[in-house]
XYZ file of N, CA and C in Angstrom:
210
model
N -167.085 20.423 -83.964
C -166.628 21.859 -83.963
C -167.321 22.710 -83.038
N -168.467 22.744 -82.463
C -168.807 23.559 -81.082
C -167.720 23.024 -79.797
N -167.570 21.908 -79.888
C -166.993 21.594 -78.149
C -165.251 21.778 -78.832
N -164.421 22.156 -79.904
C -163.144 22.750 -80.267
C -163.290 24.072 -80.046
N -164.748 24.622 -80.141
C -164.960 26.349 -80.142
C -165.209 26.985 -78.725
N -166.032 25.885 -77.850
C -166.218 26.159 -76.249
C -164.813 25.888 -75.889
N -164.327 24.354 -75.866
C -162.748 24.644 -75.062
C -161.929 25.790 -75.373
N -162.362 26.276 -76.730
C -161.243 27.273 -76.781
C -161.253 28.458 -76.288
N -162.794 28.473 -75.936
C -162.956 30.387 -75.088
C -162.579 29.566 -74.402
N -162.876 28.536 -73.534
C -162.209 28.139 -71.751
C -161.060 28.461 -71.605
N -159.838 28.016 -72.414
C -158.877 28.289 -72.649
C -158.096 30.012 -72.399
N -159.258 30.301 -72.995
C -159.286 31.564 -73.299
C -159.144 32.731 -72.074
N -160.437 32.198 -71.169
C -161.297 32.593 -70.308
C -159.686 32.365 -69.491
N -159.405 31.531 -69.020
C -158.660 30.802 -68.339
C -157.373 31.119 -68.157
N -156.794 31.810 -69.308
C -155.318 32.536 -69.200
C -155.711 33.808 -69.029
N -156.893 34.348 -69.581
C -156.723 35.872 -69.245
C -156.967 36.393 -67.602
N -157.261 35.313 -66.867
C -158.086 35.262 -65.255
C -156.573 34.850 -64.777
N -155.173 34.012 -65.129
C -154.367 34.240 -64.685
C -153.563 35.105 -65.053
N -153.581 35.557 -65.964
C -152.737 37.043 -66.241
C -152.703 38.274 -65.774
N -154.237 38.359 -65.660
C -155.369 38.880 -65.017
C -154.249 39.434 -63.309
N -153.971 37.690 -62.642
C -154.036 37.432 -61.145
C -152.337 38.237 -60.886
N -151.372 37.142 -61.983
C -150.098 37.455 -61.796
C -149.795 39.489 -61.943
N -150.432 40.172 -63.244
C -150.264 41.603 -62.822
C -150.561 42.151 -61.628
N -151.752 41.717 -60.850
C -152.137 42.195 -59.542
C -150.893 42.582 -58.633
N -150.145 41.224 -58.575
C -149.414 40.658 -57.453
C -147.949 41.147 -57.717
N -147.559 41.916 -58.990
C -146.780 42.258 -59.591
C -146.966 43.928 -58.637
N -148.004 44.753 -59.227
C -148.203 46.124 -58.663
C -148.387 45.900 -57.437
N -148.195 45.374 -56.291
C -148.311 45.663 -55.405
C -147.295 46.593 -54.382
N -147.320 47.417 -54.124
C -146.317 48.499 -53.260
C -145.277 47.905 -52.889
N -143.928 48.448 -53.438
C -142.882 47.816 -52.437
C -143.579 48.131 -50.796
N -142.679 47.392 -49.832
C -142.660 48.019 -48.270
C -141.761 49.200 -48.016
N -142.148 49.757 -47.405
C -141.466 50.983 -46.548
C -140.456 50.380 -45.729
N -139.032 51.110 -45.932
C -137.748 50.425 -45.454
C -138.541 50.428 -43.742
N -137.402 50.179 -42.872
C -137.246 49.813 -41.578
C -136.842 51.141 -40.293
N -137.569 51.992 -39.638
C -136.838 53.291 -39.465
C -135.349 52.767 -38.631
N -135.259 51.327 -37.935
C -134.510 51.358 -37.462
C -133.303 50.406 -38.045
N -132.909 51.063 -39.592
C -132.293 50.489 -40.602
C -131.237 51.884 -40.434
N -131.684 52.990 -39.746
C -130.302 54.345 -39.749
C -129.452 53.952 -39.096
N -127.947 54.599 -39.238
C -126.785 54.201 -38.014
C -127.811 55.005 -36.980
N -127.300 54.274 -35.672
C -128.072 54.773 -34.499
C -126.839 55.983 -34.116
N -127.623 56.341 -33.195
C -127.046 57.841 -32.391
C -125.366 57.476 -31.840
N -125.703 56.232 -31.155
C -124.650 56.406 -30.442
C -123.243 56.143 -31.596
N -123.287 56.121 -32.488
C -122.288 55.899 -33.626
C -121.022 56.628 -33.701
N -121.530 57.834 -33.010
C -120.299 59.079 -33.209
C -118.857 58.674 -32.212
N -117.955 59.709 -32.644
C -116.972 59.392 -31.283
C -117.123 59.708 -30.299
N -116.994 59.267 -29.397
C -116.975 59.297 -27.753
C -116.085 60.627 -27.769
N -116.737 61.184 -26.301
C -116.649 62.561 -26.057
C -115.090 62.601 -25.284
N -114.701 61.462 -25.224
C -113.042 61.346 -23.880
C -112.319 60.664 -25.306
N -112.366 60.861 -26.303
C -111.911 60.050 -27.395
C -110.260 60.910 -27.612
N -110.161 62.725 -26.855
C -109.203 63.680 -27.082
C -108.789 63.088 -25.925
N -107.074 63.875 -26.661
C -105.629 63.569 -25.493
C -106.159 64.184 -24.262
N -105.832 63.681 -23.204
C -106.179 63.579 -21.941
C -104.830 64.769 -21.561
N -105.219 65.956 -20.440
C -104.798 67.314 -20.106
C -103.716 66.958 -19.969
N -103.752 66.003 -18.642
C -101.988 65.949 -18.702
C -101.073 65.074 -19.183
N -101.162 65.374 -20.255
C -99.923 64.789 -21.444
C -99.432 65.436 -21.530
N -99.221 67.027 -20.784
C -97.603 68.002 -21.851
C -97.172 67.694 -20.898
N -95.860 68.093 -21.036
C -94.476 68.165 -21.072
C -94.744 68.263 -19.182
N -94.352 67.918 -17.794
C -94.305 68.228 -16.751
C -93.694 69.583 -16.456
N -94.114 70.530 -15.435
C -93.177 72.086 -15.312
C -91.886 71.415 -14.935
N -91.409 70.586 -14.386
C -89.823 69.790 -13.855
C -89.237 69.479 -14.903
N -89.604 69.759 -15.742
C -88.874 68.943 -16.923
C -87.293 69.889 -17.406
N -87.370 71.403 -16.933
C -86.541 72.399 -17.541
C -85.272 72.349 -16.804
N -84.817 72.759 -17.647
C -83.087 72.631 -17.220
C -83.059 73.263 -15.431
N -82.099 72.793 -14.727
C -81.859 73.165 -13.066
C -81.011 73.971 -13.286
N -81.277 74.844 -12.222
C -80.937 76.999 -12.419
C -79.391 76.576 -11.861
N -78.563 75.831 -11.424
C -77.254 75.348 -10.923
C -76.603 74.857 -12.133
N -77.536 74.781 -13.385
C -76.465 74.083 -14.579
C -76.074 74.981 -15.047
N -76.262 76.449 -14.456
C -75.889 77.404 -15.839
C -74.287 77.283 -15.574
N -72.921 78.675 -16.683
C -72.149 77.787 -16.663
C -71.421 79.087 -15.301
N -70.885 78.272 -15.006
C -69.937 78.950 -13.693
C -69.015 80.453 -13.658
């Protein structure tokens, strides 16, 4: 009977130590996110994405002066 009681005590102590060890691992804080996880600064649209200035209609596209009614 004493051997059985001693064996039960050893099992209870071992189980307690095991459970305490598992709980310590779960309580570890999560690592902080990396700083380079943000969007890069060069992700914006480039400045030269606008329409070029020479895209307007040319000045010589008007009707010629001699095209008027005679």
